[in-house]
PDB file of N, CA and C in Angstrom:
ATOM      1  N   UNK A   1      -0.197  -7.959 -11.401  1.00  0.00           N
ATOM      2  CA  UNK A   1       0.585  -8.951 -10.872  1.00  0.00           C
ATOM      3  C   UNK A   1      -0.146  -9.614  -9.823  1.00  0.00           C
ATOM      4  N   UNK A   2      -0.377 -10.688  -9.682  1.00  0.00           N
ATOM      5  CA  UNK A   2      -1.167 -11.280  -8.593  1.00  0.00           C
ATOM      6  C   UNK A   2      -0.139 -11.866  -7.442  1.00  0.00           C
ATOM      7  N   UNK A   3      -0.623 -12.221  -6.232  1.00  0.00           N
ATOM      8  CA  UNK A   3       0.201 -12.604  -5.206  1.00  0.00           C
ATOM      9  C   UNK A   3       1.018 -13.746  -5.543  1.00  0.00           C
ATOM     10  N   UNK A   4       0.398 -14.864  -6.131  1.00  0.00           N
ATOM     11  CA  UNK A   4       1.278 -15.853  -6.517  1.00  0.00           C
ATOM     12  C   UNK A   4       2.132 -15.641  -7.591  1.00  0.00           C
ATOM     13  N   UNK A   5       2.073 -14.734  -8.526  1.00  0.00           N
ATOM     14  CA  UNK A   5       3.032 -14.300  -9.532  1.00  0.00           C
ATOM     15  C   UNK A   5       4.053 -13.499  -8.723  1.00  0.00           C
ATOM     16  N   UNK A   6       3.839 -12.758  -7.749  1.00  0.00           N
ATOM     17  CA  UNK A   6       4.792 -12.039  -7.024  1.00  0.00           C
ATOM     18  C   UNK A   6       5.572 -13.019  -6.104  1.00  0.00           C
ATOM     19  N   UNK A   7       5.173 -14.090  -5.863  1.00  0.00           N
ATOM     20  CA  UNK A   7       5.845 -14.930  -4.824  1.00  0.00           C
ATOM     21  C   UNK A   7       6.766 -15.818  -5.934  1.00  0.00           C
ATOM     22  N   UNK A   8       6.432 -16.282  -7.103  1.00  0.00           N
ATOM     23  CA  UNK A   8       7.123 -16.889  -8.106  1.00  0.00           C
ATOM     24  C   UNK A   8       8.233 -16.178  -8.504  1.00  0.00           C
ATOM     25  N   UNK A   9       8.135 -14.826  -8.881  1.00  0.00           N
ATOM     26  CA  UNK A   9       9.193 -13.861  -9.283  1.00  0.00           C
ATOM     27  C   UNK A   9      10.134 -13.796  -8.245  1.00  0.00           C
ATOM     28  N   UNK A  10       9.626 -13.398  -7.014  1.00  0.00           N
ATOM     29  CA  UNK A  10      10.584 -13.313  -5.850  1.00  0.00           C
ATOM     30  C   UNK A  10      11.400 -14.575  -5.431  1.00  0.00           C
ATOM     31  N   UNK A  11      10.880 -15.678  -5.455  1.00  0.00           N
ATOM     32  CA  UNK A  11      11.558 -16.855  -5.515  1.00  0.00           C
ATOM     33  C   UNK A  11      12.848 -17.078  -6.441  1.00  0.00           C
ATOM     34  N   UNK A  12      12.358 -16.759  -7.603  1.00  0.00           N
ATOM     35  CA  UNK A  12      13.268 -16.925  -8.814  1.00  0.00           C
ATOM     36  C   UNK A  12      14.463 -15.847  -8.552  1.00  0.00           C
ATOM     37  N   UNK A  13      14.246 -14.698  -8.130  1.00  0.00           N
ATOM     38  CA  UNK A  13      15.313 -13.649  -8.012  1.00  0.00           C
ATOM     39  C   UNK A  13      16.039 -13.907  -6.929  1.00  0.00           C
ATOM     40  N   UNK A  14      15.494 -14.479  -5.876  1.00  0.00           N
ATOM     41  CA  UNK A  14      16.167 -14.762  -4.546  1.00  0.00           C
ATOM     42  C   UNK A  14      16.882 -16.130  -4.553  1.00  0.00           C
ATOM     43  N   UNK A  15      16.619 -16.913  -5.596  1.00  0.00           N
ATOM     44  CA  UNK A  15      17.216 -18.206  -5.493  1.00  0.00           C
ATOM     45  C   UNK A  15      16.844 -19.076  -4.441  1.00  0.00           C
ATOM     46  N   UNK A  16      15.495 -18.957  -4.035  1.00  0.00           N
ATOM     47  CA  UNK A  16      14.815 -19.857  -3.125  1.00  0.00           C
ATOM     48  C   UNK A  16      13.655 -20.593  -3.504  1.00  0.00           C
ATOM     49  N   UNK A  17      13.066 -21.337  -2.739  1.00  0.00           N
ATOM     50  CA  UNK A  17      11.652 -22.148  -3.111  1.00  0.00           C
ATOM     51  C   UNK A  17      10.548 -21.111  -3.006  1.00  0.00           C
ATOM     52  N   UNK A  18       9.485 -21.356  -3.725  1.00  0.00           N
ATOM     53  CA  UNK A  18       8.325 -20.458  -3.577  1.00  0.00           C
ATOM     54  C   UNK A  18       7.780 -20.734  -2.254  1.00  0.00           C
ATOM     55  N   UNK A  19       7.770 -21.851  -1.751  1.00  0.00           N
ATOM     56  CA  UNK A  19       7.328 -22.060  -0.140  1.00  0.00           C
ATOM     57  C   UNK A  19       7.990 -20.876   0.681  1.00  0.00           C
ATOM     58  N   UNK A  20       9.346 -20.706   0.632  1.00  0.00           N
ATOM     59  CA  UNK A  20      10.104 -20.010   1.387  1.00  0.00           C
ATOM     60  C   UNK A  20       9.764 -18.519   1.032  1.00  0.00           C
ATOM     61  N   UNK A  21       9.764 -18.169  -0.120  1.00  0.00           N
ATOM     62  CA  UNK A  21       9.204 -16.831  -0.695  1.00  0.00           C
ATOM     63  C   UNK A  21       7.927 -16.461  -0.206  1.00  0.00           C
ATOM     64  N   UNK A  22       6.947 -17.378  -0.082  1.00  0.00           N
ATOM     65  CA  UNK A  22       5.607 -17.113   0.313  1.00  0.00           C
ATOM     66  C   UNK A  22       5.543 -16.941   1.941  1.00  0.00           C
ATOM     67  N   UNK A  23       6.342 -17.527   2.615  1.00  0.00           N
ATOM     68  CA  UNK A  23       6.443 -17.361   4.148  1.00  0.00           C
ATOM     69  C   UNK A  23       6.986 -15.937   4.264  1.00  0.00           C
ATOM     70  N   UNK A  24       8.086 -15.597   3.599  1.00  0.00           N
ATOM     71  CA  UNK A  24       8.711 -14.279   3.835  1.00  0.00           C
ATOM     72  C   UNK A  24       7.875 -13.392   3.363  1.00  0.00           C
ATOM     73  N   UNK A  25       7.149 -13.310   2.368  1.00  0.00           N
ATOM     74  CA  UNK A  25       6.046 -12.316   1.963  1.00  0.00           C
ATOM     75  C   UNK A  25       4.990 -12.116   2.914  1.00  0.00           C
ATOM     76  N   UNK A  26       4.528 -13.244   3.383  1.00  0.00           N
ATOM     77  CA  UNK A  26       3.412 -13.229   4.487  1.00  0.00           C
ATOM     78  C   UNK A  26       3.849 -12.528   5.655  1.00  0.00           C
ATOM     79  N   UNK A  27       5.125 -12.902   6.075  1.00  0.00           N
ATOM     80  CA  UNK A  27       5.734 -12.191   7.277  1.00  0.00           C
ATOM     81  C   UNK A  27       5.974 -10.808   7.065  1.00  0.00           C
ATOM     82  N   UNK A  28       6.418 -10.442   5.972  1.00  0.00           N
ATOM     83  CA  UNK A  28       6.880  -9.006   5.682  1.00  0.00           C
ATOM     84  C   UNK A  28       5.515  -8.236   5.637  1.00  0.00           C
ATOM     85  N   UNK A  29       4.266  -8.619   5.088  1.00  0.00           N
ATOM     86  CA  UNK A  29       2.862  -7.950   4.880  1.00  0.00           C
ATOM     87  C   UNK A  29       2.424  -7.817   6.310  1.00  0.00           C
ATOM     88  N   UNK A  30       2.604  -9.037   7.249  1.00  0.00           N
ATOM     89  CA  UNK A  30       1.948  -8.690   8.712  1.00  0.00           C
ATOM     90  C   UNK A  30       2.572  -7.862   9.354  1.00  0.00           C
ATOM     91  N   UNK A  31       3.950  -7.673   9.214  1.00  0.00           N
ATOM     92  CA  UNK A  31       4.814  -6.782   9.997  1.00  0.00           C
ATOM     93  C   UNK A  31       4.174  -5.338   9.466  1.00  0.00           C
ATOM     94  N   UNK A  32       3.970  -5.084   8.133  1.00  0.00           N
ATOM     95  CA  UNK A  32       3.718  -3.850   7.519  1.00  0.00           C
ATOM     96  C   UNK A  32       2.462  -3.458   7.963  1.00  0.00           C
ATOM     97  N   UNK A  33       1.327  -4.399   8.171  1.00  0.00           N
ATOM     98  CA  UNK A  33       0.189  -4.274   8.568  1.00  0.00           C
ATOM     99  C   UNK A  33       0.139  -3.808  10.012  1.00  0.00           C
ATOM    100  N   UNK A  34       0.841  -4.592  10.855  1.00  0.00           N
ATOM    101  CA  UNK A  34       1.019  -4.211  12.412  1.00  0.00           C
ATOM    102  C   UNK A  34       1.522  -2.867  12.553  1.00  0.00           C
ATOM    103  N   UNK A  35       2.482  -2.467  11.750  1.00  0.00           N
ATOM    104  CA  UNK A  35       3.278  -1.102  11.803  1.00  0.00           C
ATOM    105  C   UNK A  35       2.286   0.000  11.462  1.00  0.00           C
ATOM    106  N   UNK A  36       1.517  -0.207  10.497  1.00  0.00           N
ATOM    107  CA  UNK A  36       0.532   0.854   9.850  1.00  0.00           C
ATOM    108  C   UNK A  36      -0.533   0.983  11.073  1.00  0.00           C
ATOM    109  N   UNK A  37      -1.076  -0.076  11.610  1.00  0.00           N
ATOM    110  CA  UNK A  37      -2.215  -0.003  12.608  1.00  0.00           C
ATOM    111  C   UNK A  37      -1.830   0.631  13.756  1.00  0.00           C
ATOM    112  N   UNK A  38      -0.613   0.537  14.102  1.00  0.00           N
ATOM    113  CA  UNK A  38      -0.018   1.121  15.495  1.00  0.00           C
ATOM    114  C   UNK A  38       0.484   2.563  15.074  1.00  0.00           C
ATOM    115  N   UNK A  39       0.236   3.051  13.704  1.00  0.00           N
ATOM    116  CA  UNK A  39       0.628   4.380  13.470  1.00  0.00           C
ATOM    117  C   UNK A  39       1.935   4.702  13.065  1.00  0.00           C
ATOM    118  N   UNK A  40       2.879   3.684  12.802  1.00  0.00           N
ATOM    119  CA  UNK A  40       4.144   3.799  12.411  1.00  0.00           C
ATOM    120  C   UNK A  40       4.225   4.062  10.892  1.00  0.00           C
ATOM    121  N   UNK A  41       5.268   4.631  10.279  1.00  0.00           N
ATOM    122  CA  UNK A  41       5.508   5.013   8.943  1.00  0.00           C
ATOM    123  C   UNK A  41       6.353   3.925   8.403  1.00  0.00           C
ATOM    124  N   UNK A  42       6.235   3.367   7.334  1.00  0.00           N
ATOM    125  CA  UNK A  42       7.299   2.398   6.859  1.00  0.00           C
ATOM    126  C   UNK A  42       7.955   3.059   5.688  1.00  0.00           C
ATOM    127  N   UNK A  43       9.336   3.145   5.683  1.00  0.00           N
ATOM    128  CA  UNK A  43      10.026   3.845   4.597  1.00  0.00           C
ATOM    129  C   UNK A  43      10.957   2.962   4.079  1.00  0.00           C
ATOM    130  N   UNK A  44      10.819   2.626   2.867  1.00  0.00           N
ATOM    131  CA  UNK A  44      11.817   1.766   2.083  1.00  0.00           C
ATOM    132  C   UNK A  44      12.546   2.613   1.110  1.00  0.00           C
ATOM    133  N   UNK A  45      13.769   2.678   1.280  1.00  0.00           N
ATOM    134  CA  UNK A  45      14.548   3.563   0.362  1.00  0.00           C
ATOM    135  C   UNK A  45      14.610   3.081  -1.025  1.00  0.00           C
ATOM    136  N   UNK A  46      14.592   4.018  -2.035  1.00  0.00           N
ATOM    137  CA  UNK A  46      14.304   3.918  -3.376  1.00  0.00           C
ATOM    138  C   UNK A  46      12.988   3.271  -3.882  1.00  0.00           C
ATOM    139  N   UNK A  47      12.060   3.171  -2.944  1.00  0.00           N
ATOM    140  CA  UNK A  47      10.769   2.544  -3.361  1.00  0.00           C
ATOM    141  C   UNK A  47       9.952   3.522  -2.912  1.00  0.00           C
ATOM    142  N   UNK A  48       9.493   3.935  -1.520  1.00  0.00           N
ATOM    143  CA  UNK A  48       8.765   4.917  -1.087  1.00  0.00           C
ATOM    144  C   UNK A  48       8.267   4.766   0.291  1.00  0.00           C
ATOM    145  N   UNK A  49       7.136   5.301   0.741  1.00  0.00           N
ATOM    146  CA  UNK A  49       6.730   5.449   2.147  1.00  0.00           C
ATOM    147  C   UNK A  49       5.204   4.994   2.202  1.00  0.00           C
ATOM    148  N   UNK A  50       5.040   4.067   3.043  1.00  0.00           N
ATOM    149  CA  UNK A  50       3.622   3.690   3.581  1.00  0.00           C
ATOM    150  C   UNK A  50       3.362   4.465   4.887  1.00  0.00           C
ATOM    151  N   UNK A  51       2.134   4.968   4.836  1.00  0.00           N
ATOM    152  CA  UNK A  51       1.663   5.669   6.145  1.00  0.00           C
ATOM    153  C   UNK A  51       0.270   5.729   6.402  1.00  0.00           C
ATOM    154  N   UNK A  52      -0.053   5.554   7.652  1.00  0.00           N
ATOM    155  CA  UNK A  52      -1.531   5.802   8.099  1.00  0.00           C
ATOM    156  C   UNK A  52      -1.991   7.081   8.021  1.00  0.00           C
ATOM    157  N   UNK A  53      -2.981   7.169   6.989  1.00  0.00           N
ATOM    158  CA  UNK A  53      -3.585   8.669   6.890  1.00  0.00           C
ATOM    159  C   UNK A  53      -5.040   8.610   7.333  1.00  0.00           C
ATOM    160  N   UNK A  54      -5.632   9.779   7.518  1.00  0.00           N
ATOM    161  CA  UNK A  54      -6.972   9.669   7.976  1.00  0.00           C
ATOM    162  C   UNK A  54      -7.807  10.590   7.109  1.00  0.00           C
ATOM    163  N   UNK A  55      -9.079  10.054   6.709  1.00  0.00           N
ATOM    164  CA  UNK A  55     -10.078  10.959   6.096  1.00  0.00           C
ATOM    165  C   UNK A  55     -10.730  11.536   7.258  1.00  0.00           C
ATOM    166  N   UNK A  56     -11.133  12.899   7.013  1.00  0.00           N
ATOM    167  CA  UNK A  56     -11.895  13.795   8.119  1.00  0.00           C
ATOM    168  C   UNK A  56     -13.406  13.225   8.093  1.00  0.00           C
ATOM    169  N   UNK A  57     -13.965  13.278   9.038  1.00  0.00           N
ATOM    170  CA  UNK A  57     -15.577  13.140   9.159  1.00  0.00           C
ATOM    171  C   UNK A  57     -16.205  14.239   8.314  1.00  0.00           C
ATOM    172  N   UNK A  58     -17.259  13.778   7.710  1.00  0.00           N
ATOM    173  CA  UNK A  58     -18.093  14.854   6.966  1.00  0.00           C
ATOM    174  C   UNK A  58     -19.456  14.795   6.883  1.00  0.00           C
ATOM    175  N   UNK A  59     -20.111  15.517   6.303  1.00  0.00           N
ATOM    176  CA  UNK A  59     -21.697  15.365   6.262  1.00  0.00           C
ATOM    177  C   UNK A  59     -22.003  14.920   4.737  1.00  0.00           C
ATOM    178  N   UNK A  60     -22.732  13.992   4.609  1.00  0.00           N
ATOM    179  CA  UNK A  60     -22.964  13.587   3.299  1.00  0.00           C
ATOM    180  C   UNK A  60     -24.544  13.329   3.026  1.00  0.00           C
ATOM    181  N   UNK A  61     -24.806  13.170   1.841  1.00  0.00           N
ATOM    182  CA  UNK A  61     -26.392  12.991   1.425  1.00  0.00           C
ATOM    183  C   UNK A  61     -26.522  11.623   0.966  1.00  0.00           C
ATOM    184  N   UNK A  62     -27.635  10.903   1.520  1.00  0.00           N
ATOM    185  CA  UNK A  62     -27.923   9.519   1.057  1.00  0.00           C
ATOM    186  C   UNK A  62     -28.880   9.578  -0.034  1.00  0.00           C
ATOM    187  N   UNK A  63     -28.684   9.101  -1.113  1.00  0.00           N
ATOM    188  CA  UNK A  63     -29.481   9.185  -2.061  1.00  0.00           C
ATOM    189  C   UNK A  63     -30.778   7.991  -1.914  1.00  0.00           C
ATOM    190  N   UNK A  64     -30.370   7.227  -1.087  1.00  0.00           N
ATOM    191  CA  UNK A  64     -31.407   5.912  -0.936  1.00  0.00           C
ATOM    192  C   UNK A  64     -32.426   6.468   0.117  1.00  0.00           C
ATOM    193  N   UNK A  65     -31.987   7.071   1.080  1.00  0.00           N
ATOM    194  CA  UNK A  65     -33.069   7.576   2.128  1.00  0.00           C
ATOM    195  C   UNK A  65     -33.504   9.080   2.014  1.00  0.00           C
ATOM    196  N   UNK A  66     -32.612   9.751   1.357  1.00  0.00           N
ATOM    197  CA  UNK A  66     -32.816  11.210   1.135  1.00  0.00           C
ATOM    198  C   UNK A  66     -32.416  11.915   2.503  1.00  0.00           C
ATOM    199  N   UNK A  67     -31.826  11.345   3.339  1.00  0.00           N
ATOM    200  CA  UNK A  67     -31.345  11.851   4.498  1.00  0.00           C
ATOM    201  C   UNK A  67     -29.976  12.396   4.457  1.00  0.00           C
ATOM    202  N   UNK A  68     -29.533  13.356   5.203  1.00  0.00           N
ATOM    203  CA  UNK A  68     -28.277  13.826   5.676  1.00  0.00           C
ATOM    204  C   UNK A  68     -27.568  13.000   6.584  1.00  0.00           C
ATOM    205  N   UNK A  69     -26.383  12.461   6.370  1.00  0.00           N
ATOM    206  CA  UNK A  69     -25.858  11.661   7.443  1.00  0.00           C
ATOM    207  C   UNK A  69     -24.495  12.075   7.668  1.00  0.00           C
ATOM    208  N   UNK A  70     -24.065  11.888   8.948  1.00  0.00           N
ATOM    209  CA  UNK A  70     -22.763  12.257   9.306  1.00  0.00           C
ATOM    210  C   UNK A  70     -21.752  10.985   9.108  1.00  0.00           C
ATOM    211  N   UNK A  71     -20.695  11.213   8.470  1.00  0.00           N
ATOM    212  CA  UNK A  71     -19.710  10.132   8.180  1.00  0.00           C
ATOM    213  C   UNK A  71     -18.536  10.281   9.091  1.00  0.00           C
ATOM    214  N   UNK A  72     -18.287   9.172   9.792  1.00  0.00           N
ATOM    215  CA  UNK A  72     -17.288   9.369  10.903  1.00  0.00           C
ATOM    216  C   UNK A  72     -15.837   9.224  10.091  1.00  0.00           C
ATOM    217  N   UNK A  73     -14.787   9.781  10.768  1.00  0.00           N
ATOM    218  CA  UNK A  73     -13.547  10.039  10.081  1.00  0.00           C
ATOM    219  C   UNK A  73     -13.100   8.457  10.122  1.00  0.00           C
ATOM    220  N   UNK A  74     -12.088   8.116   9.276  1.00  0.00           N
ATOM    221  CA  UNK A  74     -11.639   6.834   9.232  1.00  0.00           C
ATOM    222  C   UNK A  74     -10.107   6.936   8.676  1.00  0.00           C
ATOM    223  N   UNK A  75      -9.509   5.747   8.928  1.00  0.00           N
ATOM    224  CA  UNK A  75      -8.077   5.765   8.496  1.00  0.00           C
ATOM    225  C   UNK A  75      -7.844   4.890   7.044  1.00  0.00           C
ATOM    226  N   UNK A  76      -6.732   5.246   6.455  1.00  0.00           N
ATOM    227  CA  UNK A  76      -6.382   4.352   5.271  1.00  0.00           C
ATOM    228  C   UNK A  76      -4.906   4.503   5.195  1.00  0.00           C
ATOM    229  N   UNK A  77      -4.456   3.388   4.215  1.00  0.00           N
ATOM    230  CA  UNK A  77      -3.024   3.348   4.257  1.00  0.00           C
ATOM    231  C   UNK A  77      -2.663   4.128   2.713  1.00  0.00           C
ATOM    232  N   UNK A  78      -1.908   5.107   2.998  1.00  0.00           N
ATOM    233  CA  UNK A  78      -1.217   5.812   1.857  1.00  0.00           C
ATOM    234  C   UNK A  78       0.159   5.721   1.456  1.00  0.00           C
ATOM    235  N   UNK A  79       0.344   5.666   0.088  1.00  0.00           N
ATOM    236  CA  UNK A  79       1.696   5.486  -0.413  1.00  0.00           C
ATOM    237  C   UNK A  79       2.216   6.676  -1.034  1.00  0.00           C
ATOM    238  N   UNK A  80       3.414   6.913  -0.613  1.00  0.00           N
ATOM    239  CA  UNK A  80       4.074   7.910  -1.375  1.00  0.00           C
ATOM    240  C   UNK A  80       5.398   7.517  -1.980  1.00  0.00           C
ATOM    241  N   UNK A  81       5.495   7.453  -3.356  1.00  0.00           N
ATOM    242  CA  UNK A  81       6.700   6.874  -4.158  1.00  0.00           C
ATOM    243  C   UNK A  81       7.906   7.838  -3.645  1.00  0.00           C
ATOM    244  N   UNK A  82       9.172   7.151  -3.829  1.00  0.00           N
ATOM    245  CA  UNK A  82      10.382   7.957  -3.692  1.00  0.00           C
ATOM    246  C   UNK A  82      10.635   8.724  -5.058  1.00  0.00           C
ATOM    247  N   UNK A  83      11.367   9.613  -4.810  1.00  0.00           N
ATOM    248  CA  UNK A  83      11.685  10.461  -6.088  1.00  0.00           C
ATOM    249  C   UNK A  83      12.541   9.464  -7.184  1.00  0.00           C
ATOM    250  N   UNK A  84      13.452   8.556  -6.651  1.00  0.00           N
ATOM    251  CA  UNK A  84      14.031   7.745  -7.841  1.00  0.00           C
ATOM    252  C   UNK A  84      13.117   6.714  -8.179  1.00  0.00           C
ATOM    253  N   UNK A  85      12.079   6.565  -7.457  1.00  0.00           N
ATOM    254  CA  UNK A  85      11.199   5.237  -8.090  1.00  0.00           C
ATOM    255  C   UNK A  85      10.274   6.018  -9.048  1.00  0.00           C
ATOM    256  N   UNK A  86       9.915   7.227  -8.728  1.00  0.00           N
ATOM    257  CA  UNK A  86       9.145   8.073  -9.668  1.00  0.00           C
ATOM    258  C   UNK A  86       9.859   8.409 -11.005  1.00  0.00           C
ATOM    259  N   UNK A  87      11.053   8.778 -10.797  1.00  0.00           N
ATOM    260  CA  UNK A  87      11.781   9.048 -12.068  1.00  0.00           C
ATOM    261  C   UNK A  87      12.069   7.790 -12.982  1.00  0.00           C
ATOM    262  N   UNK A  88      12.187   6.654 -12.294  1.00  0.00           N
ATOM    263  CA  UNK A  88      12.276   5.391 -13.032  1.00  0.00           C
ATOM    264  C   UNK A  88      10.962   4.980 -13.814  1.00  0.00           C
ATOM    265  N   UNK A  89       9.947   5.240 -12.967  1.00  0.00           N
ATOM    266  CA  UNK A  89       8.627   4.910 -13.671  1.00  0.00           C
ATOM    267  C   UNK A  89       8.503   5.709 -14.860  1.00  0.00           C
ATOM    268  N   UNK A  90       8.882   7.193 -14.836  1.00  0.00           N
ATOM    269  CA  UNK A  90       8.540   7.812 -15.827  1.00  0.00           C
ATOM    270  C   UNK A  90       9.614   7.668 -17.088  1.00  0.00           C
ATOM    271  N   UNK A  91      10.806   7.401 -16.839  1.00  0.00           N
ATOM    272  CA  UNK A  91      11.799   7.002 -17.684  1.00  0.00           C
ATOM    273  C   UNK A  91      11.381   5.737 -18.415  1.00  0.00           C
ATOM    274  N   UNK A  92      11.027   4.637 -17.845  1.00  0.00           N
ATOM    275  CA  UNK A  92      10.790   3.432 -18.394  1.00  0.00           C
ATOM    276  C   UNK A  92       9.571   3.384 -19.077  1.00  0.00           C
ATOM    277  N   UNK A  93       8.477   4.375 -19.032  1.00  0.00           N
ATOM    278  CA  UNK A  93       7.174   4.439 -19.813  1.00  0.00           C
ATOM    279  C   UNK A  93       7.331   5.474 -21.047  1.00  0.00           C
ATOM    280  N   UNK A  94       8.258   5.946 -21.156  1.00  0.00           N
ATOM    281  CA  UNK A  94       8.338   6.882 -22.245  1.00  0.00           C
ATOM    282  C   UNK A  94       8.867   6.370 -23.630  1.00  0.00           C
TER     283      UNK A  94
END
């Protein structure tokens, strides 16, 4: 599903215009990004949890240069689905 498809479906389910749905989606995504960047966890009941996670730094081999390089640690967004969401996913795919 693309972003425009998500906006269209959201507008239909909410009974509003696509422009309104797009503004709400953009605001929600910006709020989520800001929360994750500041280290907060976003918990949505019956859906899951988004949280900022960290890859540890490591030593790696560069096949291009043949050198061993140090890779710095970095952050990424991780998602953990709720139990009810996982159960529903598995029930509906069987």
